[in-house]
JSON list of C-alpha atoms in Angstrom, two decimals:
[
{"chain": "A", "resi": 1, "resn": "MET", "atom": "CA", "xyz": [-189.05, -172.10, -171.29]},
{"chain": "A", "resi": 2, "resn": "GLU", "atom": "CA", "xyz": [-185.96, -170.36, -169.93]},
{"chain": "A", "resi": 3, "resn": "THR", "atom": "CA", "xyz": [-183.21, -172.81, -169.00]},
{"chain": "A", "resi": 4, "resn": "VAL", "atom": "CA", "xyz": [-181.53, -171.33, -165.94]},
{"chain": "A", "resi": 5, "resn": "ILE", "atom": "CA", "xyz": [-180.50, -172.20, -162.40]},
{"chain": "A", "resi": 6, "resn": "LEU", "atom": "CA", "xyz": [-180.92, -169.24, -160.07]},
{"chain": "A", "resi": 7, "resn": "THR", "atom": "CA", "xyz": [-178.71, -169.40, -157.00]},
{"chain": "A", "resi": 8, "resn": "ASP", "atom": "CA", "xyz": [-179.10, -167.82, -153.56]},
{"chain": "A", "resi": 9, "resn": "PRO", "atom": "CA", "xyz": [-182.75, -166.67, -153.78]},
{"chain": "A", "resi": 10, "resn": "PRO", "atom": "CA", "xyz": [-183.91, -164.40, -150.95]},
{"chain": "A", "resi": 11, "resn": "LYS", "atom": "CA", "xyz": [-185.66, -166.08, -148.04]},
{"chain": "A", "resi": 12, "resn": "PRO", "atom": "CA", "xyz": [-187.59, -164.84, -145.01]},
{"chain": "A", "resi": 13, "resn": "PRO", "atom": "CA", "xyz": [-185.72, -164.91, -141.69]},
{"chain": "A", "resi": 14, "resn": "ARG", "atom": "CA", "xyz": [-185.45, -168.39, -140.21]},
{"chain": "A", "resi": 15, "resn": "GLU", "atom": "CA", "xyz": [-187.35, -167.37, -137.08]},
{"chain": "A", "resi": 16, "resn": "THR", "atom": "CA", "xyz": [-190.26, -166.22, -139.26]},
{"chain": "A", "resi": 17, "resn": "VAL", "atom": "CA", "xyz": [-190.36, -169.52, -141.12]},
{"chain": "A", "resi": 18, "resn": "GLU", "atom": "CA", "xyz": [-190.16, -171.51, -137.90]},
{"chain": "A", "resi": 19, "resn": "GLY", "atom": "CA", "xyz": [-192.97, -169.40, -136.47]},
{"chain": "A", "resi": 20, "resn": "PHE", "atom": "CA", "xyz": [-195.41, -171.29, -138.70]},
{"chain": "A", "resi": 21, "resn": "ALA", "atom": "CA", "xyz": [-194.45, -174.63, -137.12]},
{"chain": "A", "resi": 22, "resn": "GLY", "atom": "CA", "xyz": [-197.39, -175.98, -135.16]},
{"chain": "A", "resi": 23, "resn": "ILE", "atom": "CA", "xyz": [-199.93, -173.92, -137.12]},
{"chain": "A", "resi": 24, "resn": "GLY", "atom": "CA", "xyz": [-202.02, -176.06, -139.45]},
{"chain": "A", "resi": 25, "resn": "ALA", "atom": "CA", "xyz": [-202.22, -175.41, -143.17]},
{"chain": "A", "resi": 26, "resn": "ALA", "atom": "CA", "xyz": [-205.98, -174.83, -142.92]},
{"chain": "A", "resi": 27, "resn": "THR", "atom": "CA", "xyz": [-205.50, -172.21, -140.21]},
{"chain": "A", "resi": 28, "resn": "VAL", "atom": "CA", "xyz": [-202.87, -170.38, -142.26]},
{"chain": "A", "resi": 29, "resn": "GLY", "atom": "CA", "xyz": [-205.11, -170.47, -145.33]},
{"chain": "A", "resi": 30, "resn": "GLU", "atom": "CA", "xyz": [-208.04, -169.05, -143.35]},
{"chain": "A", "resi": 31, "resn": "ALA", "atom": "CA", "xyz": [-205.79, -166.35, -141.89]},
{"chain": "A", "resi": 32, "resn": "LEU", "atom": "CA", "xyz": [-204.78, -165.34, -145.43]},
{"chain": "A", "resi": 33, "resn": "GLY", "atom": "CA", "xyz": [-208.40, -164.94, -146.49]},
{"chain": "A", "resi": 34, "resn": "ARG", "atom": "CA", "xyz": [-208.77, -168.50, -147.80]},
{"chain": "A", "resi": 35, "resn": "THR", "atom": "CA", "xyz": [-205.94, -168.05, -150.29]},
{"chain": "A", "resi": 36, "resn": "GLY", "atom": "CA", "xyz": [-202.65, -169.81, -151.02]},
{"chain": "A", "resi": 37, "resn": "ASP", "atom": "CA", "xyz": [-203.79, -173.43, -151.04]},
{"chain": "A", "resi": 38, "resn": "LEU", "atom": "CA", "xyz": [-202.40, -175.73, -153.73]},
{"chain": "A", "resi": 39, "resn": "GLY", "atom": "CA", "xyz": [-205.61, -177.70, -154.18]},
{"chain": "A", "resi": 40, "resn": "SER", "atom": "CA", "xyz": [-207.00, -181.00, -153.01]},
{"chain": "A", "resi": 41, "resn": "ASP", "atom": "CA", "xyz": [-205.30, -183.27, -155.53]},
{"chain": "A", "resi": 42, "resn": "LEU", "atom": "CA", "xyz": [-201.76, -182.97, -154.15]},
{"chain": "A", "resi": 43, "resn": "ARG", "atom": "CA", "xyz": [-201.90, -185.61, -151.42]},
{"chain": "A", "resi": 44, "resn": "PRO", "atom": "CA", "xyz": [-199.38, -186.76, -148.80]},
{"chain": "A", "resi": 45, "resn": "ILE", "atom": "CA", "xyz": [-197.96, -190.26, -149.23]},
{"chain": "A", "resi": 46, "resn": "GLN", "atom": "CA", "xyz": [-197.83, -190.54, -145.43]},
{"chain": "A", "resi": 47, "resn": "THR", "atom": "CA", "xyz": [-200.06, -189.50, -142.53]},
{"chain": "A", "resi": 48, "resn": "GLY", "atom": "CA", "xyz": [-199.20, -187.34, -139.57]},
{"chain": "A", "resi": 49, "resn": "ALA", "atom": "CA", "xyz": [-196.42, -185.33, -141.20]},
{"chain": "A", "resi": 50, "resn": "ARG", "atom": "CA", "xyz": [-196.45, -181.56, -140.70]},
{"chain": "A", "resi": 51, "resn": "ILE", "atom": "CA", "xyz": [-193.60, -179.55, -142.19]},
{"chain": "A", "resi": 52, "resn": "VAL", "atom": "CA", "xyz": [-192.80, -175.90, -142.85]},
{"chain": "A", "resi": 53, "resn": "GLY", "atom": "CA", "xyz": [-190.01, -174.67, -145.09]},
{"chain": "A", "resi": 54, "resn": "THR", "atom": "CA", "xyz": [-188.86, -172.45, -147.93]},
{"chain": "A", "resi": 55, "resn": "ALA", "atom": "CA", "xyz": [-189.37, -173.41, -151.56]},
{"chain": "A", "resi": 56, "resn": "VAL", "atom": "CA", "xyz": [-186.68, -174.52, -153.96]},
{"chain": "A", "resi": 57, "resn": "THR", "atom": "CA", "xyz": [-188.57, -174.71, -157.24]},
{"chain": "A", "resi": 58, "resn": "VAL", "atom": "CA", "xyz": [-187.92, -176.97, -160.23]},
{"chain": "A", "resi": 59, "resn": "LEU", "atom": "CA", "xyz": [-189.51, -176.67, -163.68]},
{"chain": "A", "resi": 60, "resn": "SER", "atom": "CA", "xyz": [-188.94, -179.89, -165.64]},
{"chain": "A", "resi": 61, "resn": "TRP", "atom": "CA", "xyz": [-190.14, -181.49, -168.82]},
{"chain": "A", "resi": 62, "resn": "PRO", "atom": "CA", "xyz": [-192.60, -184.37, -168.36]},
{"chain": "A", "resi": 63, "resn": "GLY", "atom": "CA", "xyz": [-190.84, -187.67, -167.78]},
{"chain": "A", "resi": 64, "resn": "ASP", "atom": "CA", "xyz": [-187.44, -186.02, -167.33]},
{"chain": "A", "resi": 65, "resn": "ASN", "atom": "CA", "xyz": [-185.87, -185.48, -163.92]},
{"chain": "A", "resi": 66, "resn": "LEU", "atom": "CA", "xyz": [-182.55, -183.94, -164.99]},
{"chain": "A", "resi": 67, "resn": "MET", "atom": "CA", "xyz": [-183.37, -180.64, -163.28]},
{"chain": "A", "resi": 68, "resn": "ILE", "atom": "CA", "xyz": [-184.16, -182.34, -159.97]},
{"chain": "A", "resi": 69, "resn": "HIS", "atom": "CA", "xyz": [-180.56, -183.53, -159.93]},
{"chain": "A", "resi": 70, "resn": "ALA", "atom": "CA", "xyz": [-179.47, -179.94, -160.58]},
{"chain": "A", "resi": 71, "resn": "ALA", "atom": "CA", "xyz": [-181.79, -178.58, -157.91]},
{"chain": "A", "resi": 72, "resn": "ILE", "atom": "CA", "xyz": [-180.42, -180.73, -155.09]},
{"chain": "A", "resi": 73, "resn": "GLU", "atom": "CA", "xyz": [-177.25, -178.66, -155.11]},
{"chain": "A", "resi": 74, "resn": "GLN", "atom": "CA", "xyz": [-179.37, -175.57, -154.41]},
{"chain": "A", "resi": 75, "resn": "CYS", "atom": "CA", "xyz": [-181.20, -177.15, -151.44]},
{"chain": "A", "resi": 76, "resn": "GLY", "atom": "CA", "xyz": [-180.26, -176.66, -147.81]},
{"chain": "A", "resi": 77, "resn": "PRO", "atom": "CA", "xyz": [-181.59, -177.06, -144.28]},
{"chain": "A", "resi": 78, "resn": "GLY", "atom": "CA", "xyz": [-185.23, -176.12, -143.93]},
{"chain": "A", "resi": 79, "resn": "ASP", "atom": "CA", "xyz": [-185.97, -176.08, -147.66]},
{"chain": "A", "resi": 80, "resn": "ILE", "atom": "CA", "xyz": [-188.81, -177.92, -149.41]},
{"chain": "A", "resi": 81, "resn": "LEU", "atom": "CA", "xyz": [-188.26, -179.13, -152.98]},
{"chain": "A", "resi": 82, "resn": "VAL", "atom": "CA", "xyz": [-191.15, -178.20, -155.31]},
{"chain": "A", "resi": 83, "resn": "VAL", "atom": "CA", "xyz": [-191.19, -179.98, -158.69]},
{"chain": "A", "resi": 84, "resn": "VAL", "atom": "CA", "xyz": [-193.51, -178.90, -161.51]},
{"chain": "A", "resi": 85, "resn": "THR", "atom": "CA", "xyz": [-193.53, -180.23, -165.08]},
{"chain": "A", "resi": 86, "resn": "ARG", "atom": "CA", "xyz": [-193.98, -178.15, -168.23]},
{"chain": "A", "resi": 87, "resn": "SER", "atom": "CA", "xyz": [-197.19, -180.09, -169.01]},
{"chain": "A", "resi": 88, "resn": "PRO", "atom": "CA", "xyz": [-199.08, -182.71, -167.00]},
{"chain": "A", "resi": 89, "resn": "SER", "atom": "CA", "xyz": [-197.08, -185.84, -166.20]},
{"chain": "A", "resi": 90, "resn": "GLN", "atom": "CA", "xyz": [-197.73, -189.04, -164.26]},
{"chain": "A", "resi": 91, "resn": "HIS", "atom": "CA", "xyz": [-194.13, -190.26, -164.42]},
{"chain": "A", "resi": 92, "resn": "GLY", "atom": "CA", "xyz": [-192.46, -191.28, -161.17]},
{"chain": "A", "resi": 93, "resn": "MET", "atom": "CA", "xyz": [-190.21, -188.22, -161.10]},
{"chain": "A", "resi": 94, "resn": "PHE", "atom": "CA", "xyz": [-189.03, -188.64, -157.51]},
{"chain": "A", "resi": 95, "resn": "GLY", "atom": "CA", "xyz": [-188.05, -191.53, -155.28]},
{"chain": "A", "resi": 96, "resn": "GLU", "atom": "CA", "xyz": [-185.95, -192.81, -152.40]},
{"chain": "A", "resi": 97, "resn": "LEU", "atom": "CA", "xyz": [-182.54, -192.00, -153.89]},
{"chain": "A", "resi": 98, "resn": "PHE", "atom": "CA", "xyz": [-183.44, -188.34, -154.39]},
{"chain": "A", "resi": 99, "resn": "ALA", "atom": "CA", "xyz": [-184.83, -188.24, -150.86]},
{"chain": "A", "resi": 100, "resn": "THR", "atom": "CA", "xyz": [-181.61, -189.70, -149.48]},
{"chain": "A", "resi": 101, "resn": "GLY", "atom": "CA", "xyz": [-179.59, -186.87, -150.98]},
{"chain": "A", "resi": 102, "resn": "LEU", "atom": "CA", "xyz": [-182.06, -184.24, -149.82]},
{"chain": "A", "resi": 103, "resn": "GLN", "atom": "CA", "xyz": [-182.34, -185.64, -146.31]},
{"chain": "A", "resi": 104, "resn": "HIS", "atom": "CA", "xyz": [-178.55, -185.51, -146.02]},
{"chain": "A", "resi": 105, "resn": "ARG", "atom": "CA", "xyz": [-178.75, -181.78, -146.82]},
{"chain": "A", "resi": 106, "resn": "GLY", "atom": "CA", "xyz": [-181.39, -181.12, -144.17]},
{"chain": "A", "resi": 107, "resn": "VAL", "atom": "CA", "xyz": [-184.31, -180.67, -146.57]},
{"chain": "A", "resi": 108, "resn": "ALA", "atom": "CA", "xyz": [-187.71, -180.88, -144.85]},
{"chain": "A", "resi": 109, "resn": "GLY", "atom": "CA", "xyz": [-189.64, -182.64, -147.64]},
{"chain": "A", "resi": 110, "resn": "ALA", "atom": "CA", "xyz": [-190.83, -182.48, -151.23]},
{"chain": "A", "resi": 111, "resn": "ILE", "atom": "CA", "xyz": [-193.89, -181.49, -153.26]},
{"chain": "A", "resi": 112, "resn": "ILE", "atom": "CA", "xyz": [-194.12, -183.25, -156.63]},
{"chain": "A", "resi": 113, "resn": "ASP", "atom": "CA", "xyz": [-196.73, -182.00, -159.10]},
{"chain": "A", "resi": 114, "resn": "ALA", "atom": "CA", "xyz": [-196.32, -185.26, -161.03]},
{"chain": "A", "resi": 115, "resn": "GLY", "atom": "CA", "xyz": [-195.62, -188.85, -159.94]},
{"chain": "A", "resi": 116, "resn": "VAL", "atom": "CA", "xyz": [-193.63, -190.27, -157.04]},
{"chain": "A", "resi": 117, "resn": "ARG", "atom": "CA", "xyz": [-192.45, -193.83, -156.41]},
{"chain": "A", "resi": 118, "resn": "ASP", "atom": "CA", "xyz": [-190.62, -195.79, -153.69]},
{"chain": "A", "resi": 119, "resn": "THR", "atom": "CA", "xyz": [-193.38, -194.65, -151.37]},
{"chain": "A", "resi": 120, "resn": "GLN", "atom": "CA", "xyz": [-192.79, -197.34, -148.73]},
{"chain": "A", "resi": 121, "resn": "GLU", "atom": "CA", "xyz": [-189.10, -196.52, -148.63]},
{"chain": "A", "resi": 122, "resn": "LEU", "atom": "CA", "xyz": [-189.89, -192.82, -148.31]},
{"chain": "A", "resi": 123, "resn": "ARG", "atom": "CA", "xyz": [-192.22, -193.52, -145.38]},
{"chain": "A", "resi": 124, "resn": "ASP", "atom": "CA", "xyz": [-189.65, -195.81, -143.76]},
{"chain": "A", "resi": 125, "resn": "MET", "atom": "CA", "xyz": [-186.97, -193.12, -143.92]},
{"chain": "A", "resi": 126, "resn": "GLY", "atom": "CA", "xyz": [-189.36, -190.44, -142.65]},
{"chain": "A", "resi": 127, "resn": "PHE", "atom": "CA", "xyz": [-189.06, -188.14, -145.64]},
{"chain": "A", "resi": 128, "resn": "PRO", "atom": "CA", "xyz": [-192.44, -186.39, -146.20]},
{"chain": "A", "resi": 129, "resn": "VAL", "atom": "CA", "xyz": [-193.71, -186.07, -149.77]},
{"chain": "A", "resi": 130, "resn": "TRP", "atom": "CA", "xyz": [-196.88, -184.62, -151.26]},
{"chain": "A", "resi": 131, "resn": "ALA", "atom": "CA", "xyz": [-197.60, -185.72, -154.85]},
{"chain": "A", "resi": 132, "resn": "ARG", "atom": "CA", "xyz": [-200.27, -185.72, -157.53]},
{"chain": "A", "resi": 133, "resn": "HIS", "atom": "CA", "xyz": [-199.66, -189.34, -158.62]},
{"chain": "A", "resi": 134, "resn": "ILE", "atom": "CA", "xyz": [-197.96, -192.52, -157.44]},
{"chain": "A", "resi": 135, "resn": "ASN", "atom": "CA", "xyz": [-196.42, -194.32, -160.40]},
{"chain": "A", "resi": 136, "resn": "VAL", "atom": "CA", "xyz": [-193.64, -196.81, -161.08]},
{"chain": "A", "resi": 137, "resn": "LEU", "atom": "CA", "xyz": [-193.00, -195.34, -164.56]},
{"chain": "A", "resi": 138, "resn": "GLY", "atom": "CA", "xyz": [-189.42, -194.03, -164.71]},
{"chain": "A", "resi": 139, "resn": "THR", "atom": "CA", "xyz": [-187.84, -191.01, -166.34]},
{"chain": "A", "resi": 140, "resn": "VAL", "atom": "CA", "xyz": [-184.95, -189.90, -168.54]},
{"chain": "A", "resi": 141, "resn": "LYS", "atom": "CA", "xyz": [-182.36, -187.18, -167.94]},
{"chain": "A", "resi": 142, "resn": "ASN", "atom": "CA", "xyz": [-182.10, -185.38, -171.24]},
{"chain": "A", "resi": 143, "resn": "THR", "atom": "CA", "xyz": [-184.02, -182.10, -171.24]},
{"chain": "A", "resi": 144, "resn": "PRO", "atom": "CA", "xyz": [-183.01, -178.77, -169.68]},
{"chain": "A", "resi": 145, "resn": "GLY", "atom": "CA", "xyz": [-185.37, -176.84, -167.47]},
{"chain": "A", "resi": 146, "resn": "ALA", "atom": "CA", "xyz": [-185.09, -174.31, -164.68]},
{"chain": "A", "resi": 147, "resn": "VAL", "atom": "CA", "xyz": [-184.43, -174.09, -160.94]},
{"chain": "A", "resi": 148, "resn": "ASN", "atom": "CA", "xyz": [-185.62, -171.38, -158.53]},
{"chain": "A", "resi": 149, "resn": "VAL", "atom": "CA", "xyz": [-187.93, -169.70, -161.05]},
{"chain": "A", "resi": 150, "resn": "PRO", "atom": "CA", "xyz": [-191.63, -169.04, -160.32]},
{"chain": "A", "resi": 151, "resn": "VAL", "atom": "CA", "xyz": [-193.82, -172.09, -160.93]},
{"chain": "A", "resi": 152, "resn": "VAL", "atom": "CA", "xyz": [-197.58, -172.56, -160.86]},
{"chain": "A", "resi": 153, "resn": "ILE", "atom": "CA", "xyz": [-199.62, -175.30, -159.19]},
{"chain": "A", "resi": 154, "resn": "ASN", "atom": "CA", "xyz": [-203.41, -175.16, -159.52]},
{"chain": "A", "resi": 155, "resn": "GLY", "atom": "CA", "xyz": [-203.21, -171.49, -160.43]},
{"chain": "A", "resi": 156, "resn": "GLN", "atom": "CA", "xyz": [-201.10, -170.61, -157.38]},
{"chain": "A", "resi": 157, "resn": "VAL", "atom": "CA", "xyz": [-197.68, -169.07, -158.05]},
{"chain": "A", "resi": 158, "resn": "ILE", "atom": "CA", "xyz": [-194.78, -170.38, -155.96]},
{"chain": "A", "resi": 159, "resn": "ASP", "atom": "CA", "xyz": [-191.46, -168.56, -156.08]},
{"chain": "A", "resi": 160, "resn": "ALA", "atom": "CA", "xyz": [-188.14, -169.61, -154.61]},
{"chain": "A", "resi": 161, "resn": "GLY", "atom": "CA", "xyz": [-188.00, -168.64, -150.95]},
{"chain": "A", "resi": 162, "resn": "ASP", "atom": "CA", "xyz": [-191.76, -168.64, -150.43]},
{"chain": "A", "resi": 163, "resn": "ILE", "atom": "CA", "xyz": [-192.91, -170.42, -147.26]},
{"chain": "A", "resi": 164, "resn": "LEU", "atom": "CA", "xyz": [-194.82, -173.69, -147.59]},
{"chain": "A", "resi": 165, "resn": "VAL", "atom": "CA", "xyz": [-197.01, -175.06, -144.79]},
{"chain": "A", "resi": 166, "resn": "CYS", "atom": "CA", "xyz": [-197.81, -178.74, -145.38]},
{"chain": "A", "resi": 167, "resn": "ASP", "atom": "CA", "xyz": [-199.83, -181.28, -143.42]},
{"chain": "A", "resi": 168, "resn": "ASP", "atom": "CA", "xyz": [-202.48, -183.97, -143.89]},
{"chain": "A", "resi": 169, "resn": "ASP", "atom": "CA", "xyz": [-205.05, -181.35, -144.95]},
{"chain": "A", "resi": 170, "resn": "GLY", "atom": "CA", "xyz": [-202.97, -179.98, -147.84]},
{"chain": "A", "resi": 171, "resn": "ILE", "atom": "CA", "xyz": [-200.44, -177.27, -148.66]},
{"chain": "A", "resi": 172, "resn": "VAL", "atom": "CA", "xyz": [-200.57, -173.48, -148.33]},
{"chain": "A", "resi": 173, "resn": "VAL", "atom": "CA", "xyz": [-197.96, -171.14, -149.80]},
{"chain": "A", "resi": 174, "resn": "VAL", "atom": "CA", "xyz": [-197.07, -167.87, -148.08]},
{"chain": "A", "resi": 175, "resn": "PRO", "atom": "CA", "xyz": [-195.30, -165.41, -150.42]},
{"chain": "A", "resi": 176, "resn": "ARG", "atom": "CA", "xyz": [-191.98, -164.49, -148.87]},
{"chain": "A", "resi": 177, "resn": "GLY", "atom": "CA", "xyz": [-192.75, -160.76, -149.02]},
{"chain": "A", "resi": 178, "resn": "GLN", "atom": "CA", "xyz": [-195.87, -161.31, -146.91]},
{"chain": "A", "resi": 179, "resn": "ALA", "atom": "CA", "xyz": [-194.31, -163.67, -144.38]},
{"chain": "A", "resi": 180, "resn": "ASP", "atom": "CA", "xyz": [-194.31, -161.44, -141.28]},
{"chain": "A", "resi": 181, "resn": "ASP", "atom": "CA", "xyz": [-197.85, -160.19, -141.85]},
{"chain": "A", "resi": 182, "resn": "ALA", "atom": "CA", "xyz": [-199.07, -163.71, -142.60]},
{"chain": "A", "resi": 183, "resn": "LEU", "atom": "CA", "xyz": [-197.46, -165.06, -139.43]},
{"chain": "A", "resi": 184, "resn": "ALA", "atom": "CA", "xyz": [-199.14, -162.39, -137.30]},
{"chain": "A", "resi": 185, "resn": "LYS", "atom": "CA", "xyz": [-202.52, -163.14, -138.88]},
{"chain": "A", "resi": 186, "resn": "SER", "atom": "CA", "xyz": [-202.02, -166.89, -138.49]},
{"chain": "A", "resi": 187, "resn": "ARG", "atom": "CA", "xyz": [-201.17, -166.54, -134.80]},
{"chain": "A", "resi": 188, "resn": "ALA", "atom": "CA", "xyz": [-204.25, -164.36, -134.30]},
{"chain": "A", "resi": 189, "resn": "ARG", "atom": "CA", "xyz": [-206.38, -166.94, -136.08]},
{"chain": "A", "resi": 190, "resn": "LEU", "atom": "CA", "xyz": [-204.89, -169.72, -133.95]},
{"chain": "A", "resi": 191, "resn": "ALA", "atom": "CA", "xyz": [-205.66, -167.78, -130.76]},
{"chain": "A", "resi": 192, "resn": "LYS", "atom": "CA", "xyz": [-209.23, -167.25, -131.95]},
{"chain": "A", "resi": 193, "resn": "GLU", "atom": "CA", "xyz": [-209.64, -170.96, -132.64]},
{"chain": "A", "resi": 194, "resn": "GLU", "atom": "CA", "xyz": [-208.26, -171.84, -129.20]},
{"chain": "A", "resi": 195, "resn": "ALA", "atom": "CA", "xyz": [-210.75, -169.46, -127.54]},
{"chain": "A", "resi": 196, "resn": "THR", "atom": "CA", "xyz": [-213.60, -170.98, -129.56]},
{"chain": "A", "resi": 197, "resn": "ARG", "atom": "CA", "xyz": [-212.52, -174.49, -128.62]},
{"chain": "A", "resi": 198, "resn": "ALA", "atom": "CA", "xyz": [-212.52, -173.54, -124.95]},
{"chain": "A", "resi": 199, "resn": "SER", "atom": "CA", "xyz": [-216.04, -172.11, -125.25]},
{"chain": "A", "resi": 200, "resn": "PHE", "atom": "CA", "xyz": [-217.32, -175.25, -126.99]},
{"chain": "A", "resi": 201, "resn": "LEU", "atom": "CA", "xyz": [-215.81, -177.39, -124.23]},
{"chain": "A", "resi": 202, "resn": "LYS", "atom": "CA", "xyz": [-217.95, -175.37, -121.80]},
{"chain": "A", "resi": 203, "resn": "GLY", "atom": "CA", "xyz": [-221.06, -176.11, -123.85]},
{"chain": "A", "resi": 204, "resn": "GLU", "atom": "CA", "xyz": [-221.50, -172.91, -125.85]},
{"chain": "A", "resi": 205, "resn": "LEU", "atom": "CA", "xyz": [-223.10, -173.44, -129.26]},
{"chain": "A", "resi": 206, "resn": "GLY", "atom": "CA", "xyz": [-221.69, -172.15, -132.52]},
{"chain": "A", "resi": 207, "resn": "LEU", "atom": "CA", "xyz": [-225.11, -170.62, -133.23]},
{"chain": "A", "resi": 208, "resn": "ASP", "atom": "CA", "xyz": [-224.61, -168.30, -130.27]},
{"chain": "A", "resi": 209, "resn": "ARG", "atom": "CA", "xyz": [-220.86, -167.72, -130.39]},
{"chain": "A", "resi": 210, "resn": "TYR", "atom": "CA", "xyz": [-220.99, -166.75, -134.05]},
{"chain": "A", "resi": 211, "resn": "GLY", "atom": "CA", "xyz": [-224.29, -164.85, -133.73]},
{"chain": "A", "resi": 212, "resn": "MET", "atom": "CA", "xyz": [-226.05, -167.01, -136.33]},
{"chain": "A", "resi": 213, "resn": "ARG", "atom": "CA", "xyz": [-229.53, -167.13, -134.82]},
{"chain": "A", "resi": 214, "resn": "PRO", "atom": "CA", "xyz": [-230.50, -163.77, -136.41]},
{"chain": "A", "resi": 215, "resn": "VAL", "atom": "CA", "xyz": [-229.09, -165.06, -139.72]},
{"chain": "A", "resi": 216, "resn": "LEU", "atom": "CA", "xyz": [-231.38, -168.07, -139.57]},
{"chain": "A", "resi": 217, "resn": "ALA", "atom": "CA", "xyz": [-234.35, -165.82, -138.78]},
{"chain": "A", "resi": 218, "resn": "ASP", "atom": "CA", "xyz": [-233.51, -163.42, -141.62]},
{"chain": "A", "resi": 219, "resn": "LEU", "atom": "CA", "xyz": [-233.37, -166.39, -143.99]},
{"chain": "A", "resi": 220, "resn": "GLY", "atom": "CA", "xyz": [-236.81, -167.52, -142.92]},
{"chain": "A", "resi": 221, "resn": "VAL", "atom": "CA", "xyz": [-235.74, -170.56, -140.91]},
{"chain": "A", "resi": 222, "resn": "THR", "atom": "CA", "xyz": [-238.30, -171.29, -138.19]},
{"chain": "A", "resi": 223, "resn": "TYR", "atom": "CA", "xyz": [-238.47, -173.62, -135.20]},
{"chain": "A", "resi": 224, "resn": "ARG", "atom": "CA", "xyz": [-241.48, -175.88, -134.83]},
{"chain": "A", "resi": 225, "resn": "ARG", "atom": "CA", "xyz": [-242.09, -178.66, -132.35]},
{"chain": "A", "resi": 226, "resn": "HIS", "atom": "CA", "xyz": [-242.10, -182.09, -133.96]},
{"chain": "A", "resi": 227, "resn": "PRO", "atom": "CA", "xyz": [-245.69, -183.35, -134.22]},
{"chain": "A", "resi": 228, "resn": "GLU", "atom": "CA", "xyz": [-244.78, -186.63, -132.50]},
{"chain": "A", "resi": 229, "resn": "ALA", "atom": "CA", "xyz": [-242.73, -185.01, -129.73]},
{"chain": "A", "resi": 230, "resn": "ARG", "atom": "CA", "xyz": [-243.73, -185.98, -126.19]}
]
């Protein structure tokens, strides 16, 4: 593993990043062709949080949070800290003291592909975290790693400066080079969902709006009156 701290990674324009605010992670994932999600086993420690920001990535050794300390210096307003370990770890890599430093720097939240602790304190201070484990087990600070290099979570590559859309449903990553196109597609998907919602409120059925009655017929699904119907 290369031991390096990359500074000043490129980021999409702030207005592009902020354009994803208010668009749910599921909607963005659908707009991107059902890609970019980080899986169902990274869960929020709180409910109701929805954040969007740019990734500052950390690659650490299991049970060692030295590189998180190094990464905080690289974090700024609107960033999201993303911590990945070299091999699976359940250690409590991240807690309230880290969040205090990050919150002071304007960081939006953190994604920990390992363990997190001090969860009540994190909720009390309003610092959103998504994590794979909750664990009291502490760490050491002995082993070098890397900051702002590409990392992988559940087969999905996350590079420094990529956009992360996080809410109660999960996390979707938008590669920074695709940000403008992804935002346009996400807005179009959101408009489509709003139109569908309006039609459902008027009583239209999904079978008709989505043209699924012929699909049912082609699949051999038939309608038959229940024998006990009156």
